[in-house]
Structure formats: structure tokens, C-alpha cells
Amino acid sequence: MLAVQILLIGIIMFIVPVMAGGFFYKVEKSFGNILFMWISGQIMLWAGFQCICVPVILRWGSFGDVKKLFLGFTAVLAVGGAIICALRSLKGRKAYKLVGCNKHYINRQYIVLWGIFAVLLLTQLILTGVMAYEEGDDAFYVAISTITIDAETMYSKLPYTGGTTGMDARHGLAPFPVWISVLASLSGLPATTVAHIVVPIVLIIMAYAIFYLVGCHLLEKHRAYLPYFMLLVEVMVLFGGYSLYSAENFLLVRTSQGKAVLANLVIPFLFLLFILLMEKIQKKEWTADIWILLTSTMITACLCSTLGALLACMLLGIVGLCIMVCYRKWNVLIGMAFSCAVPVCVAALYFVLG
């Protein structure tokens, strides 16, 4: 039974997002775009979950309604992305590649550096599972995930006492713990296990995958230094516990909390999309798919934290101003306004309901 549950969670967390990411195979074509498809597919699933879950919460719907709607959305997205990749393969084109490695850079030192990186990453993943412990906020977030499954309700019961409560706008508009409930319900694993072991292991790998893609673009003409960049990121994470509230500490200790996902996945992925957007503007080949993905990332920021709506919009506004000044592309305002529409609505709801 446990083997079946692990297989199910593996399919949900790895295979399905890659299939869903087939819609964006053209956004990142240079370096290991199967990693990009995996990340972008998960971002799309998160964005869809936010758009499905929040309205159901506001109308006091049941957890079962959210699960059914999200399953339908996931199926459509995964099948559609897989069909796009299959059609591309039938035309004799590669729909994906694992990594964009140039043989010119491969030597003994290069392999050793990547080996050290892999060992340190494996150590982090093992310790994340073996040394998982109850963090203070788990009394709320993990309890919410558990109550959601047991009571089939969302944010209508107090996690501390089990009593009923009114609308919790702060947490109800950022229902990341409910997504963990969906994973636990579909796989059959306990919500606590999913929150403390499964989600941290997967999201830590995803965080490093994002930094790998960022490094590929920043060091496009100096790829021999990429393992040094990744080792630097890894060392900063390992020794980033100088505060309980640092992003590095959140990545290793509070990975299953939405604010950790915002700091370590969503914001770095936004930076990656900004790099890709500017590259495409320079080459005059930017298309609608990157704007759709950017919009999905902005919505995902809202799923992680209500503060994410503000932070993501501020970051997008700063980058948009730089693009307009540097490239004289005033029409980016249209895409940015579209990308900020849902975060602005979430922020407005927060002030109205709060």
C-alpha cells in the first residue's frame, strides 16, 4: 500500500507538472527545458488551484468541490500539454531536453564539482526527511491541512480548538495548506507526512532547478562556471540559518509553508521570467505564452501568501519600468496590467473582508 501511495505522489508531483508544462516548451528552449516544463507546469497548476479554491472558500463550499474541480483542471492541462509535445515529436522536433550541456566544458574538474553539488543536495534531502520536526507554525498550517481532509471544510474550524469560526480572510485568500490537503487526499498519505517529508523534498529540488536555469542564462557565455554558481547557492542555503526568518532557513525548515515557497520558488522564478522576457525583447520574438506564464506566477504568489500579491506587483512594476526605459517598449504595460489583475483583486478582497 505504501509503495502505491509513493508512486501516486511521485506521478502527481513530477509527471503531471511536466505534462502540463508542455504548453510552455517554447518559452525556454536553450537550457534543460524539461526542468522548465516541470516548474512552469507546477506554477500553472498552483495558479489554477488558487483561482478554483478561493471562490469556493468565499462561498463556504466543501473541500470535495475543490478537489473535483482541481482534478478536472489538472487533467485538461496535463492532457493538453502532452498532446502538444506529442505533435511536436511527430514532426521530428525535440519537444524537450534534460540539460543544455556543452561538451566543450566537460572535464574532470567540471564533473567533480557537479558531484560535490549532488552529494550536498542529497544530504539536504535526506536530513529534511530524517530530521523533520514540528515547527511552531505547524500548529496552524499542518492542522489546517488535516482538518480540511477530516471535516471536508476549509477555514471554518479553528485549528487550535476545533471550534467553528468566521471568514479568515488572511489565510482563506492564500490557501496553500489546502493544496497540501489535496495531495494527501489523492495519494492516501497523511497530511502531516506530505507537509513534513514529501513537499519539502520535491520543492527543495525545484528551488535548485530554478537557480540552475537562472545560472544558465546569467553565465550563458561562461558555462564552465555554472557548477561554482550552484555550489555558491548551496553554501548560502546551508549556512543561511543566521535568523529564524531568513529565506534559506525557510527553504530547509518551513518548506511546506506558503511564505517559504514564495521566497524560494516564486520570486526566483519571477526573476527567471524577467530574464527570459528581456532576452525575447532583444531578439524581437516575445509571444503570448511568456505573458500567460508570468500571469500564472503572479497568481501563484497570491496562493502562497496574501503579502505575495503586493510583493509580486511591486517587483513586476520595477522591472517593467526598467524595460520601458531601456528598450522603449511601452506596450509591455498592457501585459503587466493583465498580469497584475488577479493579485490586485486578491488585495482588494483582503481589505474588504478583513
mmCIF file of C-alpha atoms in Angstrom:
data_model
loop_
_atom_site.group_PDB
_atom_site.id
_atom_site.type_symbol
_atom_site.label_atom_id
_atom_site.label_comp_id
_atom_site.label_asym_id
_atom_site.label_seq_id
_atom_site.Cartn_x
_atom_site.Cartn_y
_atom_site.Cartn_z
ATOM 1 C CA MET A 1 0.000 0.000 0.000
ATOM 2 C CA LEU A 2 2.814 2.394 0.891
ATOM 3 C CA ALA A 3 4.525 1.704 -2.445
ATOM 4 C CA VAL A 4 1.322 2.611 -4.304
ATOM 5 C CA GLN A 5 0.983 5.830 -2.296
ATOM 6 C CA ILE A 6 4.593 6.810 -3.051
ATOM 7 C CA LEU A 7 4.040 6.051 -6.733
ATOM 8 C CA LEU A 8 0.896 8.196 -6.792
ATOM 9 C CA ILE A 9 2.576 11.157 -5.112
ATOM 10 C CA GLY A 10 5.528 10.801 -7.496
ATOM 11 C CA ILE A 11 3.214 10.958 -10.501
ATOM 12 C CA ILE A 12 1.355 13.963 -9.076
ATOM 13 C CA MET A 13 4.497 15.905 -8.196
ATOM 14 C CA PHE A 14 6.770 15.044 -11.128
ATOM 15 C CA ILE A 15 5.000 13.518 -14.148
ATOM 16 C CA VAL A 16 1.819 15.604 -14.198
ATOM 17 C CA PRO A 17 3.583 19.014 -13.953
ATOM 18 C CA VAL A 18 5.961 18.066 -16.795
ATOM 19 C CA MET A 19 2.978 17.139 -18.954
ATOM 20 C CA ALA A 20 1.197 20.387 -18.055
ATOM 21 C CA GLY A 21 4.359 22.339 -18.836
ATOM 22 C CA GLY A 22 4.168 21.175 -22.442
ATOM 23 C CA PHE A 23 2.277 24.387 -23.188
ATOM 24 C CA PHE A 24 5.466 26.361 -22.477
ATOM 25 C CA TYR A 25 8.164 24.296 -24.177
ATOM 26 C CA LYS A 26 8.991 27.256 -26.454
ATOM 27 C CA VAL A 27 9.476 29.769 -23.645
ATOM 28 C CA GLU A 28 12.819 28.292 -22.569
ATOM 29 C CA LYS A 29 14.457 26.373 -25.429
ATOM 30 C CA SER A 30 18.158 26.779 -24.646
ATOM 31 C CA PHE A 31 18.970 25.054 -21.377
ATOM 32 C CA GLY A 32 17.364 21.923 -19.979
ATOM 33 C CA ASN A 33 13.820 22.868 -20.779
ATOM 34 C CA ILE A 34 12.361 19.686 -19.287
ATOM 35 C CA LEU A 35 13.219 21.313 -15.945
ATOM 36 C CA PHE A 36 11.499 24.478 -17.118
ATOM 37 C CA MET A 37 8.452 22.466 -18.213
ATOM 38 C CA TRP A 38 8.308 20.810 -14.792
ATOM 39 C CA ILE A 39 8.480 24.133 -12.943
ATOM 40 C CA SER A 40 6.157 26.047 -15.281
ATOM 41 C CA GLY A 41 3.647 23.184 -15.218
ATOM 42 C CA GLN A 42 3.596 23.247 -11.425
ATOM 43 C CA ILE A 43 3.205 27.031 -11.475
ATOM 44 C CA MET A 44 0.206 26.658 -13.797
ATOM 45 C CA LEU A 45 -1.337 24.045 -11.514
ATOM 46 C CA TRP A 46 -0.819 26.279 -8.489
ATOM 47 C CA ALA A 47 -2.357 29.251 -10.291
ATOM 48 C CA GLY A 48 -5.359 27.179 -11.328
ATOM 49 C CA PHE A 49 -5.766 25.914 -7.776
ATOM 50 C CA GLN A 50 -5.808 29.492 -6.458
ATOM 51 C CA CYS A 51 -8.492 30.508 -8.956
ATOM 52 C CA ILE A 52 -10.571 27.430 -8.079
ATOM 53 C CA CYS A 53 -10.129 27.296 -4.315
ATOM 54 C CA VAL A 54 -10.618 30.922 -3.250
ATOM 55 C CA PRO A 55 -14.114 31.326 -4.804
ATOM 56 C CA VAL A 56 -15.197 28.032 -3.199
ATOM 57 C CA ILE A 57 -13.888 29.193 0.177
ATOM 58 C CA LEU A 58 -15.691 32.531 -0.141
ATOM 59 C CA ARG A 59 -18.996 30.786 -0.819
ATOM 60 C CA TRP A 60 -18.381 28.331 2.048
ATOM 61 C CA GLY A 61 -18.114 25.355 -0.307
ATOM 62 C CA SER A 62 -16.716 21.957 0.648
ATOM 63 C CA PHE A 63 -13.233 20.550 0.197
ATOM 64 C CA GLY A 64 -14.690 17.867 -2.062
ATOM 65 C CA ASP A 65 -15.824 20.538 -4.541
ATOM 66 C CA VAL A 66 -12.307 21.966 -4.717
ATOM 67 C CA LYS A 67 -10.778 18.540 -5.214
ATOM 68 C CA LYS A 68 -13.138 17.623 -8.063
ATOM 69 C CA LEU A 69 -12.692 20.939 -9.867
ATOM 70 C CA PHE A 70 -8.917 20.846 -9.456
ATOM 71 C CA LEU A 71 -8.725 17.267 -10.727
ATOM 72 C CA GLY A 72 -10.645 18.283 -13.836
ATOM 73 C CA PHE A 73 -8.405 21.302 -14.379
ATOM 74 C CA THR A 74 -5.269 19.189 -13.882
ATOM 75 C CA ALA A 75 -6.461 16.530 -16.315
ATOM 76 C CA VAL A 76 -7.214 19.094 -19.043
ATOM 77 C CA LEU A 77 -3.873 20.834 -18.576
ATOM 78 C CA ALA A 78 -1.824 17.609 -18.465
ATOM 79 C CA VAL A 79 -3.521 16.008 -21.472
ATOM 80 C CA GLY A 80 -3.323 19.236 -23.479
ATOM 81 C CA GLY A 81 0.380 19.700 -22.748
ATOM 82 C CA ALA A 82 1.145 16.057 -23.565
ATOM 83 C CA ILE A 83 -0.678 16.342 -26.905
ATOM 84 C CA ILE A 84 1.350 19.443 -27.825
ATOM 85 C CA CYS A 85 4.632 17.645 -27.091
ATOM 86 C CA ALA A 86 3.460 14.529 -28.962
ATOM 87 C CA LEU A 87 2.542 16.564 -32.058
ATOM 88 C CA ARG A 88 5.930 18.254 -31.969
ATOM 89 C CA SER A 89 7.661 14.871 -31.731
ATOM 90 C CA LEU A 90 5.670 13.568 -34.709
ATOM 91 C CA LYS A 91 7.037 16.475 -36.752
ATOM 92 C CA GLY A 92 10.545 15.284 -35.998
ATOM 93 C CA ARG A 93 11.383 18.000 -33.469
ATOM 94 C CA LYS A 94 12.520 17.516 -29.915
ATOM 95 C CA ALA A 95 9.893 18.750 -27.501
ATOM 96 C CA TYR A 96 12.341 18.779 -24.615
ATOM 97 C CA LYS A 97 15.885 18.139 -23.471
ATOM 98 C CA LEU A 98 17.084 17.391 -19.972
ATOM 99 C CA VAL A 99 20.049 19.762 -19.725
ATOM 100 C CA GLY A 100 21.779 22.122 -22.108
ATOM 101 C CA CYS A 101 25.338 20.893 -21.651
ATOM 102 C CA ASN A 102 28.198 21.820 -23.984
ATOM 103 C CA LYS A 103 30.780 19.045 -24.262
ATOM 104 C CA HIS A 104 33.481 21.707 -24.521
ATOM 105 C CA TYR A 105 33.160 22.392 -20.772
ATOM 106 C CA ILE A 106 33.161 18.784 -19.587
ATOM 107 C CA ASN A 107 36.389 17.764 -17.876
ATOM 108 C CA ARG A 108 37.416 16.087 -14.640
ATOM 109 C CA GLN A 109 37.119 19.269 -12.565
ATOM 110 C CA TYR A 110 33.674 20.017 -14.012
ATOM 111 C CA ILE A 111 32.426 16.515 -13.139
ATOM 112 C CA VAL A 112 33.907 16.643 -9.619
ATOM 113 C CA LEU A 113 32.236 19.982 -8.879
ATOM 114 C CA TRP A 114 28.854 18.690 -10.000
ATOM 115 C CA GLY A 115 29.481 15.557 -7.923
ATOM 116 C CA ILE A 116 30.086 17.673 -4.811
ATOM 117 C CA PHE A 117 26.906 19.610 -5.548
ATOM 118 C CA ALA A 118 24.921 16.369 -5.916
ATOM 119 C CA VAL A 119 26.257 14.970 -2.639
ATOM 120 C CA LEU A 120 25.398 18.160 -0.739
ATOM 121 C CA LEU A 121 21.929 18.254 -2.289
ATOM 122 C CA LEU A 122 21.310 14.599 -1.423
ATOM 123 C CA THR A 123 22.454 15.319 2.146
ATOM 124 C CA GLN A 124 19.939 18.158 2.416
ATOM 125 C CA LEU A 125 17.120 15.975 1.110
ATOM 126 C CA ILE A 126 17.944 13.111 3.477
ATOM 127 C CA LEU A 127 18.215 15.398 6.505
ATOM 128 C CA THR A 128 14.987 17.142 5.512
ATOM 129 C CA GLY A 129 13.167 13.829 5.794
ATOM 130 C CA VAL A 130 15.068 12.276 8.703
ATOM 131 C CA MET A 131 15.296 15.388 10.883
ATOM 132 C CA ALA A 132 11.817 16.776 10.173
ATOM 133 C CA TYR A 133 10.437 18.362 13.332
ATOM 134 C CA GLU A 134 7.400 20.299 14.465
ATOM 135 C CA GLU A 135 7.920 23.999 13.806
ATOM 136 C CA GLY A 136 5.794 26.488 15.750
ATOM 137 C CA ASP A 137 3.601 27.479 12.805
ATOM 138 C CA ASP A 138 2.741 23.816 12.158
ATOM 139 C CA ALA A 139 0.185 24.136 14.940
ATOM 140 C CA PHE A 140 -1.817 26.210 12.474
ATOM 141 C CA TYR A 141 -0.804 25.263 8.913
ATOM 142 C CA VAL A 142 -0.469 21.480 9.233
ATOM 143 C CA ALA A 143 -3.539 21.408 11.466
ATOM 144 C CA ILE A 144 -5.491 23.251 8.744
ATOM 145 C CA SER A 145 -4.422 20.633 6.188
ATOM 146 C CA THR A 146 -5.506 17.815 8.480
ATOM 147 C CA ILE A 147 -8.841 19.402 9.477
ATOM 148 C CA THR A 148 -9.634 20.155 5.827
ATOM 149 C CA ILE A 149 -9.481 16.447 4.980
ATOM 150 C CA ASP A 150 -11.228 15.185 8.104
ATOM 151 C CA ALA A 151 -14.051 17.743 8.251
ATOM 152 C CA GLU A 152 -14.415 18.420 4.492
ATOM 153 C CA THR A 153 -14.454 22.141 5.295
ATOM 154 C CA MET A 154 -11.983 24.953 4.626
ATOM 155 C CA TYR A 155 -11.109 27.618 7.179
ATOM 156 C CA SER A 156 -14.419 27.252 9.009
ATOM 157 C CA LYS A 157 -12.898 25.486 12.041
ATOM 158 C CA LEU A 158 -10.230 26.786 14.386
ATOM 159 C CA PRO A 159 -7.118 24.587 14.117
ATOM 160 C CA TYR A 160 -6.262 25.097 17.783
ATOM 161 C CA THR A 161 -9.592 24.097 19.319
ATOM 162 C CA GLY A 162 -11.689 22.599 16.533
ATOM 163 C CA GLY A 163 -14.453 25.124 17.119
ATOM 164 C CA THR A 164 -16.231 26.964 14.342
ATOM 165 C CA THR A 165 -15.080 30.394 13.199
ATOM 166 C CA GLY A 166 -15.960 33.123 10.697
ATOM 167 C CA MET A 167 -14.211 34.070 7.484
ATOM 168 C CA ASP A 168 -10.440 34.136 7.894
ATOM 169 C CA ALA A 169 -9.538 36.491 5.040
ATOM 170 C CA ARG A 170 -5.810 36.454 5.699
ATOM 171 C CA HIS A 171 -5.443 32.694 5.317
ATOM 172 C CA GLY A 172 -8.508 31.934 3.208
ATOM 173 C CA LEU A 173 -7.206 34.048 0.327
ATOM 174 C CA ALA A 174 -3.887 32.155 0.359
ATOM 175 C CA PRO A 175 -4.980 28.507 0.733
ATOM 176 C CA PHE A 176 -1.616 26.780 0.267
ATOM 177 C CA PRO A 177 -2.369 24.308 3.116
ATOM 178 C CA VAL A 178 -5.492 23.205 1.226
ATOM 179 C CA TRP A 179 -3.267 22.255 -1.738
ATOM 180 C CA ILE A 180 -1.324 20.020 0.646
ATOM 181 C CA SER A 181 -4.673 18.532 1.707
ATOM 182 C CA VAL A 182 -5.420 17.733 -1.939
ATOM 183 C CA LEU A 183 -2.049 15.967 -2.308
ATOM 184 C CA ALA A 184 -2.673 13.954 0.853
ATOM 185 C CA SER A 185 -6.227 13.053 -0.147
ATOM 186 C CA LEU A 186 -5.253 11.925 -3.658
ATOM 187 C CA SER A 187 -2.207 9.916 -2.577
ATOM 188 C CA GLY A 188 -3.649 8.434 0.609
ATOM 189 C CA LEU A 189 -0.693 9.641 2.685
ATOM 190 C CA PRO A 190 -1.321 11.529 5.956
ATOM 191 C CA ALA A 191 -1.319 15.314 5.568
ATOM 192 C CA THR A 192 1.466 15.576 8.161
ATOM 193 C CA THR A 193 3.698 13.247 6.152
ATOM 194 C CA VAL A 194 3.038 15.166 2.950
ATOM 195 C CA ALA A 195 3.752 18.505 4.662
ATOM 196 C CA HIS A 196 6.899 17.414 6.501
ATOM 197 C CA ILE A 197 8.541 14.987 4.060
ATOM 198 C CA VAL A 198 7.067 14.857 0.543
ATOM 199 C CA VAL A 199 6.556 18.553 -0.191
ATOM 200 C CA PRO A 200 9.933 19.687 1.275
ATOM 201 C CA ILE A 201 11.912 17.118 -0.729
ATOM 202 C CA VAL A 202 10.197 17.991 -4.009
ATOM 203 C CA LEU A 203 10.237 21.748 -3.541
ATOM 204 C CA ILE A 204 13.903 21.862 -2.489
ATOM 205 C CA ILE A 205 14.782 20.088 -5.753
ATOM 206 C CA MET A 206 12.564 22.532 -7.640
ATOM 207 C CA ALA A 207 14.224 25.531 -5.971
ATOM 208 C CA TYR A 208 17.677 24.373 -7.091
ATOM 209 C CA ALA A 209 16.316 23.666 -10.581
ATOM 210 C CA ILE A 210 15.171 27.300 -10.790
ATOM 211 C CA PHE A 211 18.590 28.565 -9.722
ATOM 212 C CA TYR A 212 20.205 26.217 -12.265
ATOM 213 C CA LEU A 213 18.162 27.808 -15.064
ATOM 214 C CA VAL A 214 18.921 31.308 -13.753
ATOM 215 C CA GLY A 215 22.621 30.435 -13.717
ATOM 216 C CA CYS A 216 22.454 29.089 -17.267
ATOM 217 C CA HIS A 217 21.195 32.437 -18.527
ATOM 218 C CA LEU A 218 23.454 34.616 -16.383
ATOM 219 C CA LEU A 219 26.516 32.555 -17.364
ATOM 220 C CA GLU A 220 25.450 31.800 -20.924
ATOM 221 C CA LYS A 221 28.917 32.575 -22.326
ATOM 222 C CA HIS A 222 30.789 31.235 -19.300
ATOM 223 C CA ARG A 223 29.126 27.873 -18.720
ATOM 224 C CA ALA A 224 32.266 26.404 -17.150
ATOM 225 C CA TYR A 225 31.485 28.485 -14.041
ATOM 226 C CA LEU A 226 27.943 27.142 -13.631
ATOM 227 C CA PRO A 227 28.852 24.466 -11.021
ATOM 228 C CA TYR A 228 30.632 27.175 -8.997
ATOM 229 C CA PHE A 229 27.438 29.243 -9.105
ATOM 230 C CA MET A 230 25.334 26.298 -7.944
ATOM 231 C CA LEU A 231 27.778 25.445 -5.160
ATOM 232 C CA LEU A 232 27.666 29.082 -4.018
ATOM 233 C CA VAL A 233 23.871 28.932 -3.881
ATOM 234 C CA GLU A 234 24.064 25.662 -1.959
ATOM 235 C CA VAL A 235 26.564 27.025 0.581
ATOM 236 C CA MET A 236 24.408 30.122 1.110
ATOM 237 C CA VAL A 237 21.396 27.893 1.799
ATOM 238 C CA LEU A 238 23.295 25.567 4.134
ATOM 239 C CA PHE A 239 24.744 28.442 6.166
ATOM 240 C CA GLY A 240 21.736 30.744 5.883
ATOM 241 C CA GLY A 241 20.322 29.920 9.298
ATOM 242 C CA TYR A 242 21.565 33.177 10.783
ATOM 243 C CA SER A 243 17.926 34.012 11.529
ATOM 244 C CA LEU A 244 14.695 32.120 12.011
ATOM 245 C CA TYR A 245 13.181 34.321 9.317
ATOM 246 C CA SER A 246 15.787 34.072 6.551
ATOM 247 C CA ALA A 247 14.725 32.682 3.174
ATOM 248 C CA GLU A 248 17.379 29.958 3.461
ATOM 249 C CA ASN A 249 16.042 28.798 6.822
ATOM 250 C CA PHE A 250 12.527 28.772 5.425
ATOM 251 C CA LEU A 251 13.654 26.609 2.498
ATOM 252 C CA LEU A 252 15.127 23.892 4.721
ATOM 253 C CA VAL A 253 12.818 24.080 7.757
ATOM 254 C CA ARG A 254 9.464 25.526 6.640
ATOM 255 C CA THR A 255 9.371 24.322 3.041
ATOM 256 C CA SER A 256 5.716 23.319 3.134
ATOM 257 C CA GLN A 257 4.568 26.790 4.223
ATOM 258 C CA GLY A 258 3.390 29.168 1.529
ATOM 259 C CA LYS A 259 5.694 32.007 2.579
ATOM 260 C CA ALA A 260 8.703 29.694 2.135
ATOM 261 C CA VAL A 261 7.517 28.788 -1.363
ATOM 262 C CA LEU A 262 7.046 32.479 -2.161
ATOM 263 C CA ALA A 263 10.574 33.398 -1.072
ATOM 264 C CA ASN A 264 12.448 30.438 -2.537
ATOM 265 C CA LEU A 265 10.491 29.430 -5.639
ATOM 266 C CA VAL A 266 8.022 32.041 -6.831
ATOM 267 C CA ILE A 267 10.237 35.141 -6.569
ATOM 268 C CA PRO A 268 13.336 33.411 -8.077
ATOM 269 C CA PHE A 269 11.123 32.078 -10.878
ATOM 270 C CA LEU A 270 9.851 35.620 -11.471
ATOM 271 C CA PHE A 271 13.459 36.745 -11.891
ATOM 272 C CA LEU A 272 13.993 33.927 -14.404
ATOM 273 C CA LEU A 273 10.915 35.025 -16.361
ATOM 274 C CA PHE A 274 12.146 38.626 -16.340
ATOM 275 C CA ILE A 275 15.475 37.482 -17.805
ATOM 276 C CA LEU A 276 13.669 35.465 -20.482
ATOM 277 C CA LEU A 277 11.333 38.367 -21.244
ATOM 278 C CA MET A 278 14.227 40.782 -21.761
ATOM 279 C CA GLU A 279 16.075 38.254 -23.914
ATOM 280 C CA LYS A 280 12.996 37.830 -26.087
ATOM 281 C CA ILE A 281 12.504 41.597 -26.360
ATOM 282 C CA GLN A 282 16.090 41.937 -27.565
ATOM 283 C CA LYS A 283 15.533 39.210 -30.165
ATOM 284 C CA LYS A 284 12.066 40.571 -31.033
ATOM 285 C CA GLU A 285 10.439 37.163 -30.593
ATOM 286 C CA TRP A 286 8.354 37.543 -27.432
ATOM 287 C CA THR A 287 4.974 35.820 -27.617
ATOM 288 C CA ALA A 288 1.821 35.438 -25.546
ATOM 289 C CA ASP A 289 2.946 32.247 -23.783
ATOM 290 C CA ILE A 290 5.518 34.026 -21.611
ATOM 291 C CA TRP A 291 2.865 36.547 -20.523
ATOM 292 C CA ILE A 292 0.483 33.706 -19.621
ATOM 293 C CA LEU A 293 3.216 32.079 -17.556
ATOM 294 C CA LEU A 294 4.088 35.395 -15.920
ATOM 295 C CA THR A 295 0.419 35.912 -15.026
ATOM 296 C CA SER A 296 0.258 32.385 -13.568
ATOM 297 C CA THR A 297 3.333 33.099 -11.446
ATOM 298 C CA MET A 298 1.751 36.283 -10.114
ATOM 299 C CA ILE A 299 -1.381 34.324 -9.172
ATOM 300 C CA THR A 300 0.787 31.660 -7.501
ATOM 301 C CA ALA A 301 2.332 34.399 -5.352
ATOM 302 C CA CYS A 302 -1.185 35.076 -4.047
ATOM 303 C CA LEU A 303 -1.674 31.370 -3.287
ATOM 304 C CA CYS A 304 1.452 31.355 -1.134
ATOM 305 C CA SER A 305 0.742 34.454 0.923
ATOM 306 C CA THR A 306 -1.587 37.443 0.887
ATOM 307 C CA LEU A 307 1.550 39.582 1.107
ATOM 308 C CA GLY A 308 2.721 37.874 -2.088
ATOM 309 C CA ALA A 309 0.214 39.906 -4.105
ATOM 310 C CA LEU A 310 1.884 43.142 -3.018
ATOM 311 C CA LEU A 311 5.464 41.923 -3.354
ATOM 312 C CA ALA A 312 4.942 40.391 -6.802
ATOM 313 C CA CYS A 313 3.198 43.512 -8.144
ATOM 314 C CA MET A 314 5.948 45.776 -6.788
ATOM 315 C CA LEU A 315 8.649 43.609 -8.344
ATOM 316 C CA LEU A 316 6.840 43.463 -11.682
ATOM 317 C CA GLY A 317 6.348 47.234 -11.663
ATOM 318 C CA ILE A 318 10.052 47.907 -11.040
ATOM 319 C CA VAL A 319 11.159 45.547 -13.799
ATOM 320 C CA GLY A 320 8.518 46.916 -16.162
ATOM 321 C CA LEU A 321 9.782 50.467 -15.593
ATOM 322 C CA CYS A 322 13.340 49.340 -16.360
ATOM 323 C CA ILE A 323 12.179 47.602 -19.567
ATOM 324 C CA MET A 324 10.285 50.679 -20.737
ATOM 325 C CA VAL A 325 13.256 52.967 -20.118
ATOM 326 C CA CYS A 326 15.921 50.652 -21.565
ATOM 327 C CA TYR A 327 14.077 49.126 -24.527
ATOM 328 C CA ARG A 328 11.453 51.811 -25.278
ATOM 329 C CA LYS A 329 8.745 49.115 -25.198
ATOM 330 C CA TRP A 330 5.713 50.937 -23.841
ATOM 331 C CA ASN A 331 3.342 48.131 -24.860
ATOM 332 C CA VAL A 332 4.687 45.969 -22.017
ATOM 333 C CA LEU A 333 2.293 47.972 -19.830
ATOM 334 C CA ILE A 334 -0.617 46.024 -21.323
ATOM 335 C CA GLY A 335 0.871 42.643 -20.434
ATOM 336 C CA MET A 336 1.885 43.804 -16.979
ATOM 337 C CA ALA A 337 -1.546 45.232 -16.239
ATOM 338 C CA PHE A 338 -3.061 41.887 -17.271
ATOM 339 C CA SER A 339 -0.561 40.013 -15.080
ATOM 340 C CA CYS A 340 -1.425 42.150 -12.040
ATOM 341 C CA ALA A 341 -5.220 41.837 -12.413
ATOM 342 C CA VAL A 342 -5.721 38.836 -10.105
ATOM 343 C CA PRO A 343 -3.242 39.990 -7.407
ATOM 344 C CA VAL A 344 -4.982 43.382 -7.306
ATOM 345 C CA CYS A 345 -8.376 41.648 -6.909
ATOM 346 C CA VAL A 346 -6.988 39.463 -4.105
ATOM 347 C CA ALA A 347 -5.579 42.535 -2.341
ATOM 348 C CA ALA A 348 -8.922 44.307 -2.684
ATOM 349 C CA LEU A 349 -10.754 41.283 -1.264
ATOM 350 C CA TYR A 350 -8.347 41.216 1.659
ATOM 351 C CA PHE A 351 -9.166 44.820 2.587
ATOM 352 C CA VAL A 352 -12.912 44.305 2.045
ATOM 353 C CA LEU A 353 -13.174 41.067 4.016
ATOM 354 C CA GLY A 354 -10.580 41.991 6.613
#
